[in-house]
Amino acid sequence: MRITAIRAYQVDLPLKEGRYSWSNGNYVEVFDATVVAIDTDAGITGYAECCPLGSAYLPSYAKGVRAGLEELAPKLIGLDPTDLATFNRAMDASLNGHPYVKAPLDIACWDILGKVAGMPLVKLLGGVAQEKVQLYRAISQQSADKMAQNIAGYRAEGYTKFQLKVGGDANDDIARIRAARAILEPTDILVADANTGWNRHEATRVAASVADLDVYIEQPCLTYEECLSIRRRTARPFVLDENVTDVNMLVRAIGDDAMDVINLKISKVGGLTKARQMRDLCIAHGIAMTIEDTWGGDIVTAAIAHLAQSTPEEFCFSATDFNSYGTKRIAHGAPQRVNGAMTAPTGPGLGIEPDFEALGEPVLRFA
């Protein structure tokens, strides 16, 4: 089998809440997603989606996905998409870095492999390891009262895990964490995610001020060294996200006992091939994971569901149903939340079919 063409579609994904806000005043109102299609000489097409969280979150941005595809995609024509390791080595040899550009290409190849095998990706990624995947809800940064009110609303929809967007003024963040924890049941999970937004002294102060609460502290500071310093000062369970960018960084963090949980974002690390490798390394070392991506719609949510459901429940801290945050559907057959949980599609590959009426015409073609 050989790749004969690669297409890319651009689609806007508006938010139901109107705006998603996180640390340091960052926000997005409409997400810019790129959907990739890889055609083959066997008549099988694989699909994937990449959607960076704006341009200030990670070293990635929406237009960069498409710019990177212009550089990389022509060099992949003629390769066998089912030779996943070879395909990834070819991408790395052709473009240094930029894992988020490579991610949708890798995932589309996995979609092809699943269709060739006649199996859903959850089977190929390790097998069905849990009946359903428990989801968390991200709570956009607002006043303490408003965030607590939003948690109450989402809890009524079946969520029991909440990721509170903090990383602003320390006084405000302490109030946000306390207000959120006060309305939750003892069995509910609360994560205070600063998204790198605190300085070291602010992170130290917030962690000390909520030391009596059942709360996880996620990515308090910008650098790995700062986060490691805070990790060593608090007894709260600790999550790393933005700093865990690849296998080498994960190995370093495991050796340093730098976290209890990692946030494994599929596009951040370059796709399902590398995300699965990191997932299995975490399991071997007893590290739980939030399995998700930077953002996206139906197709991203399907990829998350397959990787998460093939992860043993005790190591799958949570996952995300991004397609429930937006107002636009871009694929048929995507996972749908039921009582705060989701399952992977059962069809071959990702198990979805893009809605080309929603996607429109390709903005890029390579053959």
Short mmCIF file of C-alpha atoms in Angstrom, two decimals:
data_model
loop_
_atom_site.label_atom_id
_atom_site.label_comp_id
_atom_site.label_asym_id
_atom_site.label_seq_id
_atom_site.Cartn_x
_atom_site.Cartn_y
_atom_site.Cartn_z
CA MET A 1 0.00 0.00 0.00
CA ARG A 2 1.24 3.48 -0.86
CA ILE A 3 0.16 7.03 -0.04
CA THR A 4 -1.12 8.71 -3.19
CA ALA A 5 -2.38 12.04 -1.84
CA ILE A 6 -2.72 14.10 1.33
CA ARG A 7 -5.44 16.69 1.83
CA ALA A 8 -6.06 19.22 4.59
CA TYR A 9 -9.26 21.01 5.61
CA GLN A 10 -9.61 24.04 7.86
CA VAL A 11 -12.62 24.31 10.14
CA ASP A 12 -13.63 26.76 12.88
CA LEU A 13 -14.96 25.29 16.14
CA PRO A 14 -16.98 27.83 18.17
CA LEU A 15 -17.50 27.19 21.89
CA LYS A 16 -20.80 26.64 23.66
CA GLU A 17 -19.67 28.82 26.57
CA GLY A 18 -18.45 31.53 24.18
CA ARG A 19 -14.93 31.70 25.60
CA TYR A 20 -12.34 29.39 27.15
CA SER A 21 -9.93 31.18 29.49
CA TRP A 22 -6.83 29.97 31.30
CA SER A 23 -3.69 31.40 32.92
CA ASN A 24 -2.17 34.84 32.34
CA GLY A 25 -5.26 36.23 30.64
CA ASN A 26 -5.16 33.81 27.69
CA TYR A 27 -8.41 32.84 26.03
CA VAL A 28 -9.90 31.41 22.83
CA GLU A 29 -13.40 31.98 21.49
CA VAL A 30 -13.24 30.04 18.22
CA PHE A 31 -10.78 27.18 17.75
CA ASP A 32 -9.03 26.69 14.40
CA ALA A 33 -8.77 22.97 13.58
CA THR A 34 -7.06 21.20 10.70
CA VAL A 35 -8.45 17.89 9.45
CA VAL A 36 -6.03 15.71 7.48
CA ALA A 37 -6.97 13.00 4.97
CA ILE A 38 -4.40 10.51 3.63
CA ASP A 39 -5.43 8.67 0.45
CA THR A 40 -3.88 5.37 -0.65
CA ASP A 41 -3.66 3.29 -3.81
CA ALA A 42 -5.80 0.67 -2.08
CA GLY A 43 -8.76 3.05 -1.98
CA ILE A 44 -8.53 3.39 1.80
CA THR A 45 -8.40 6.88 3.34
CA GLY A 46 -7.31 7.73 6.86
CA TYR A 47 -8.42 10.81 8.78
CA ALA A 48 -7.16 12.83 11.72
CA GLU A 49 -7.50 16.26 13.32
CA CYS A 50 -5.14 18.71 15.02
CA CYS A 51 -6.27 21.76 16.99
CA PRO A 52 -3.70 23.78 18.99
CA LEU A 53 -4.90 25.70 22.04
CA GLY A 54 -4.25 29.12 20.54
CA SER A 55 -0.68 30.30 19.98
CA ALA A 56 0.39 31.11 23.56
CA TYR A 57 -0.06 27.71 25.20
CA LEU A 58 2.59 25.43 23.62
CA PRO A 59 5.09 26.07 20.80
CA SER A 60 2.32 25.35 18.30
CA TYR A 61 -0.35 27.36 16.51
CA ALA A 62 -3.20 26.62 14.12
CA LYS A 63 -1.69 28.10 10.96
CA GLY A 64 1.54 26.31 11.86
CA VAL A 65 -0.17 22.95 11.34
CA ARG A 66 -0.90 23.83 7.75
CA ALA A 67 2.45 25.51 7.16
CA GLY A 68 4.16 22.39 8.48
CA LEU A 69 2.06 20.18 6.23
CA GLU A 70 3.21 22.16 3.22
CA GLU A 71 6.80 21.39 4.18
CA LEU A 72 6.33 17.76 5.22
CA ALA A 73 3.43 16.20 3.32
CA PRO A 74 5.01 16.15 -0.18
CA LYS A 75 7.91 14.07 1.19
CA LEU A 76 5.52 11.36 2.44
CA ILE A 77 3.83 10.57 -0.87
CA GLY A 78 4.69 7.01 -1.89
CA LEU A 79 5.33 5.70 1.64
CA ASP A 80 3.43 2.76 3.12
CA PRO A 81 1.14 4.25 5.81
CA THR A 82 0.85 0.91 7.62
CA ASP A 83 4.59 0.86 8.36
CA LEU A 84 4.08 3.20 11.29
CA ALA A 85 7.59 3.18 12.77
CA THR A 86 9.16 3.69 9.34
CA PHE A 87 6.66 6.43 8.57
CA ASN A 88 7.47 8.26 11.81
CA ARG A 89 11.20 7.99 11.20
CA ALA A 90 10.67 9.47 7.74
CA MET A 91 8.75 12.40 9.24
CA ASP A 92 11.45 13.03 11.84
CA ALA A 93 14.15 12.89 9.18
CA SER A 94 12.27 15.35 6.97
CA LEU A 95 11.21 17.89 9.61
CA ASN A 96 13.09 18.46 12.85
CA GLY A 97 10.71 19.00 15.77
CA HIS A 98 7.16 20.33 15.29
CA PRO A 99 5.46 17.21 16.72
CA TYR A 100 2.00 18.77 16.48
CA VAL A 101 2.39 18.93 12.67
CA LYS A 102 3.28 15.23 12.54
CA ALA A 103 0.50 14.12 14.89
CA PRO A 104 -2.44 14.18 12.44
CA LEU A 105 -0.35 12.44 9.80
CA ASP A 106 0.54 9.66 12.24
CA ILE A 107 -3.06 9.34 13.48
CA ALA A 108 -4.41 9.18 9.91
CA CYS A 109 -2.00 6.29 9.27
CA TRP A 110 -3.34 4.52 12.37
CA ASP A 111 -6.84 5.03 10.98
CA ILE A 112 -5.72 3.35 7.75
CA LEU A 113 -4.10 0.47 9.65
CA GLY A 114 -7.29 -0.13 11.59
CA LYS A 115 -9.33 -0.15 8.40
CA VAL A 116 -6.92 -2.61 6.78
CA ALA A 117 -7.11 -4.87 9.85
CA GLY A 118 -10.87 -4.41 10.14
CA MET A 119 -10.43 -3.51 13.81
CA PRO A 120 -11.04 -0.42 15.97
CA LEU A 121 -7.87 1.30 17.16
CA VAL A 122 -8.64 0.48 20.78
CA LYS A 123 -7.78 -3.13 19.85
CA LEU A 124 -4.54 -2.22 18.08
CA LEU A 125 -3.43 0.12 20.87
CA GLY A 126 -3.50 -2.66 23.44
CA GLY A 127 -7.05 -3.94 23.64
CA VAL A 128 -10.14 -2.87 25.55
CA ALA A 129 -8.77 -2.31 29.07
CA GLN A 130 -11.80 -0.65 30.65
CA GLU A 131 -15.52 -0.67 30.00
CA LYS A 132 -15.80 3.12 29.75
CA VAL A 133 -13.56 6.14 30.16
CA GLN A 134 -14.31 8.59 32.96
CA LEU A 135 -14.09 12.21 31.79
CA TYR A 136 -13.09 15.44 33.43
CA ARG A 137 -14.53 18.86 32.72
CA ALA A 138 -12.26 21.87 32.32
CA ILE A 139 -13.66 24.91 34.13
CA SER A 140 -12.72 28.12 32.34
CA GLN A 141 -11.12 30.81 34.50
CA GLN A 142 -13.64 33.25 35.97
CA SER A 143 -14.54 34.48 39.45
CA ALA A 144 -14.56 31.92 42.25
CA ASP A 145 -18.36 31.99 42.55
CA LYS A 146 -18.91 31.63 38.80
CA MET A 147 -16.46 28.73 38.52
CA ALA A 148 -18.13 26.95 41.44
CA GLN A 149 -21.50 27.51 39.79
CA ASN A 150 -20.22 26.02 36.52
CA ILE A 151 -18.89 22.98 38.38
CA ALA A 152 -22.31 22.43 39.92
CA GLY A 153 -23.90 22.52 36.47
CA TYR A 154 -21.47 20.05 34.96
CA ARG A 155 -21.69 17.78 37.97
CA ALA A 156 -25.40 17.48 37.23
CA GLU A 157 -24.42 16.18 33.76
CA GLY A 158 -22.51 13.28 35.31
CA TYR A 159 -18.97 14.60 35.64
CA THR A 160 -17.11 13.77 38.85
CA LYS A 161 -13.68 15.08 37.84
CA PHE A 162 -12.95 18.78 37.36
CA GLN A 163 -9.92 20.69 36.14
CA LEU A 164 -10.06 24.21 37.54
CA LYS A 165 -8.23 26.80 35.44
CA VAL A 166 -6.12 28.87 37.82
CA GLY A 167 -2.68 30.44 37.28
CA GLY A 168 -3.84 34.02 37.85
CA ASP A 169 -3.65 36.21 40.94
CA ALA A 170 -2.70 34.00 43.90
CA ASN A 171 -5.44 35.40 46.17
CA ASP A 172 -8.07 34.83 43.51
CA ASP A 173 -6.79 31.32 42.84
CA ILE A 174 -6.91 30.34 46.50
CA ALA A 175 -10.53 31.52 46.58
CA ARG A 176 -11.31 29.61 43.36
CA ILE A 177 -9.88 26.36 44.71
CA ARG A 178 -11.69 26.66 48.05
CA ALA A 179 -15.02 27.56 46.45
CA ALA A 180 -14.79 24.64 44.02
CA ARG A 181 -13.82 22.09 46.65
CA ALA A 182 -16.62 23.25 48.95
CA ILE A 183 -19.41 22.28 46.54
CA LEU A 184 -17.96 18.88 45.56
CA GLU A 185 -18.59 15.51 47.12
CA PRO A 186 -15.64 13.92 48.98
CA THR A 187 -15.28 11.34 46.19
CA ASP A 188 -15.07 13.98 43.42
CA ILE A 189 -11.69 14.83 41.92
CA LEU A 190 -10.49 18.45 41.77
CA VAL A 191 -7.38 19.52 39.87
CA ALA A 192 -6.05 23.08 40.14
CA ASP A 193 -4.34 23.58 36.77
CA ALA A 194 -2.16 26.68 36.62
CA ASN A 195 -1.01 26.02 33.03
CA THR A 196 2.47 27.42 33.92
CA GLY A 197 0.87 30.66 35.18
CA TRP A 198 2.45 31.07 38.64
CA ASN A 199 5.88 32.28 39.63
CA ARG A 200 7.65 30.07 42.15
CA HIS A 201 6.67 32.19 45.18
CA GLU A 202 3.02 32.32 44.04
CA ALA A 203 2.90 28.57 43.52
CA THR A 204 4.46 27.99 46.93
CA ARG A 205 1.91 30.26 48.57
CA VAL A 206 -1.10 28.73 46.84
CA ALA A 207 0.03 25.16 47.54
CA ALA A 208 0.55 25.99 51.23
CA SER A 209 -2.79 27.79 51.46
CA VAL A 210 -4.76 24.79 50.17
CA ALA A 211 -2.72 22.15 52.01
CA ASP A 212 -5.81 21.14 53.99
CA LEU A 213 -7.84 20.38 50.86
CA ASP A 214 -8.14 17.31 48.65
CA VAL A 215 -6.81 18.89 45.45
CA TYR A 216 -4.25 18.05 42.79
CA ILE A 217 -1.74 20.73 41.72
CA GLU A 218 -1.06 20.75 37.98
CA GLN A 219 1.82 22.43 36.12
CA PRO A 220 2.22 25.38 38.52
CA CYS A 221 5.20 27.06 36.82
CA LEU A 222 6.73 27.54 33.40
CA THR A 223 9.91 25.46 33.69
CA TYR A 224 10.48 21.88 34.74
CA GLU A 225 12.97 22.97 37.40
CA GLU A 226 10.48 25.37 38.98
CA CYS A 227 7.76 22.71 38.99
CA LEU A 228 10.14 20.19 40.56
CA SER A 229 10.89 22.70 43.30
CA ILE A 230 7.18 23.10 44.08
CA ARG A 231 6.66 19.34 43.92
CA ARG A 232 9.23 18.94 46.69
CA ARG A 233 7.48 21.53 48.89
CA THR A 234 3.93 20.17 48.84
CA ALA A 235 2.23 16.96 49.87
CA ARG A 236 -0.61 17.56 47.39
CA PRO A 237 -0.67 15.08 44.48
CA PHE A 238 1.18 16.61 41.55
CA VAL A 239 0.51 16.66 37.81
CA LEU A 240 2.92 17.65 35.02
CA ASP A 241 1.68 18.62 31.57
CA GLU A 242 3.42 21.22 29.44
CA ASN A 243 6.93 20.11 30.41
CA VAL A 244 6.43 16.44 29.46
CA THR A 245 7.01 16.81 25.74
CA ASP A 246 8.58 13.50 24.70
CA VAL A 247 9.91 10.14 25.86
CA ASN A 248 13.24 11.57 27.00
CA MET A 249 11.55 14.19 29.17
CA LEU A 250 9.22 11.56 30.61
CA VAL A 251 12.19 9.35 31.53
CA ARG A 252 13.86 12.30 33.26
CA ALA A 253 10.69 13.18 35.19
CA ILE A 254 10.18 9.57 36.31
CA GLY A 255 13.79 9.45 37.52
CA ASP A 256 13.32 12.70 39.46
CA ASP A 257 10.01 11.56 41.00
CA ALA A 258 8.65 14.79 39.56
CA MET A 259 4.94 13.91 39.45
CA ASP A 260 2.17 11.49 40.37
CA VAL A 261 0.21 12.00 37.14
CA ILE A 262 1.06 13.30 33.67
CA ASN A 263 -1.19 14.98 31.17
CA LEU A 264 -0.53 13.07 27.94
CA LYS A 265 -1.66 15.17 25.00
CA ILE A 266 -1.55 13.22 21.74
CA SER A 267 -0.58 16.07 19.39
CA LYS A 268 1.93 17.53 21.88
CA VAL A 269 4.04 14.37 21.61
CA GLY A 270 3.60 13.73 17.88
CA GLY A 271 0.66 11.35 17.49
CA LEU A 272 -0.58 7.97 18.63
CA THR A 273 2.67 6.10 17.94
CA LYS A 274 4.65 8.15 20.45
CA ALA A 275 1.72 8.66 22.82
CA ARG A 276 1.30 4.88 23.09
CA GLN A 277 5.01 4.50 23.81
CA MET A 278 4.80 7.08 26.59
CA ARG A 279 1.56 5.56 27.89
CA ASP A 280 3.19 2.15 28.23
CA LEU A 281 6.25 3.65 29.91
CA CYS A 282 4.00 5.38 32.45
CA ILE A 283 2.19 2.12 33.19
CA ALA A 284 5.51 0.34 33.72
CA HIS A 285 6.47 2.98 36.30
CA GLY A 286 3.11 3.31 38.05
CA ILE A 287 2.29 6.79 36.70
CA ALA A 288 -1.36 7.59 36.00
CA MET A 289 -2.36 9.74 33.04
CA THR A 290 -4.91 12.24 31.87
CA ILE A 291 -5.21 11.20 28.23
CA GLU A 292 -6.31 13.99 25.92
CA ASP A 293 -5.08 16.56 23.40
CA THR A 294 -4.64 20.32 23.12
CA TRP A 295 -8.18 20.77 21.74
CA GLY A 296 -10.34 19.60 18.87
CA GLY A 297 -13.68 18.26 17.78
CA ASP A 298 -15.16 14.90 16.89
CA ILE A 299 -12.07 13.36 15.30
CA VAL A 300 -9.69 14.36 18.11
CA THR A 301 -12.20 13.04 20.63
CA ALA A 302 -12.29 9.68 18.84
CA ALA A 303 -8.49 9.37 18.97
CA ILE A 304 -8.50 10.22 22.69
CA ALA A 305 -11.21 7.63 23.35
CA HIS A 306 -9.27 4.83 21.64
CA LEU A 307 -6.02 5.52 23.50
CA ALA A 308 -7.80 6.02 26.82
CA GLN A 309 -10.01 2.94 26.63
CA SER A 310 -6.97 0.79 25.82
CA THR A 311 -5.35 2.07 29.05
CA PRO A 312 -6.02 0.16 32.29
CA GLU A 313 -8.50 2.06 34.45
CA GLU A 314 -6.11 2.44 37.38
CA PHE A 315 -3.68 4.32 35.14
CA CYS A 316 -6.29 6.37 33.27
CA PHE A 317 -6.74 9.27 35.67
CA SER A 318 -9.16 10.97 33.27
CA ALA A 319 -9.78 11.93 29.67
CA THR A 320 -11.64 14.61 27.74
CA ASP A 321 -14.64 14.77 25.39
CA PHE A 322 -13.67 17.93 23.51
CA ASN A 323 -16.54 17.57 21.06
CA SER A 324 -18.98 18.39 23.89
CA TYR A 325 -17.40 21.84 24.38
CA GLY A 326 -18.17 23.07 20.88
CA THR A 327 -21.23 23.82 18.78
CA LYS A 328 -20.08 22.24 15.51
CA ARG A 329 -20.03 18.57 14.51
CA ILE A 330 -17.41 17.60 11.95
CA ALA A 331 -17.69 13.79 11.87
CA HIS A 332 -20.24 11.02 12.18
CA GLY A 333 -19.77 8.22 14.69
CA ALA A 334 -17.69 10.18 17.22
CA PRO A 335 -17.88 9.34 20.94
CA GLN A 336 -20.73 10.88 22.91
CA ARG A 337 -20.66 11.51 26.64
CA VAL A 338 -23.05 9.45 28.80
CA ASN A 339 -23.13 10.25 32.53
CA GLY A 340 -19.63 11.68 32.55
CA ALA A 341 -18.03 8.87 30.54
CA MET A 342 -17.40 7.83 26.95
CA THR A 343 -16.39 4.78 24.93
CA ALA A 344 -14.38 4.48 21.74
CA PRO A 345 -16.18 3.95 18.43
CA THR A 346 -16.45 0.28 17.45
CA GLY A 347 -15.93 0.66 13.70
CA PRO A 348 -12.56 -0.03 12.05
CA GLY A 349 -9.79 2.51 12.58
CA LEU A 350 -10.97 5.63 14.37
CA GLY A 351 -14.53 4.56 13.61
CA ILE A 352 -15.61 7.98 12.37
CA GLU A 353 -16.54 9.44 9.00
CA PRO A 354 -15.85 13.14 8.38
CA ASP A 355 -18.79 15.41 7.60
CA PHE A 356 -17.49 16.99 4.41
CA GLU A 357 -20.41 19.37 4.29
CA ALA A 358 -19.10 20.85 7.55
CA LEU A 359 -15.46 20.73 6.41
CA GLY A 360 -15.93 22.30 2.98
CA GLU A 361 -13.26 22.09 0.30
CA PRO A 362 -9.62 21.20 1.07
CA VAL A 363 -7.32 24.16 1.68
CA LEU A 364 -4.26 22.06 0.83
CA ARG A 365 -3.66 19.16 -1.59
CA PHE A 366 -0.50 17.13 -2.13
CA ALA A 367 -0.08 14.31 -4.65
#
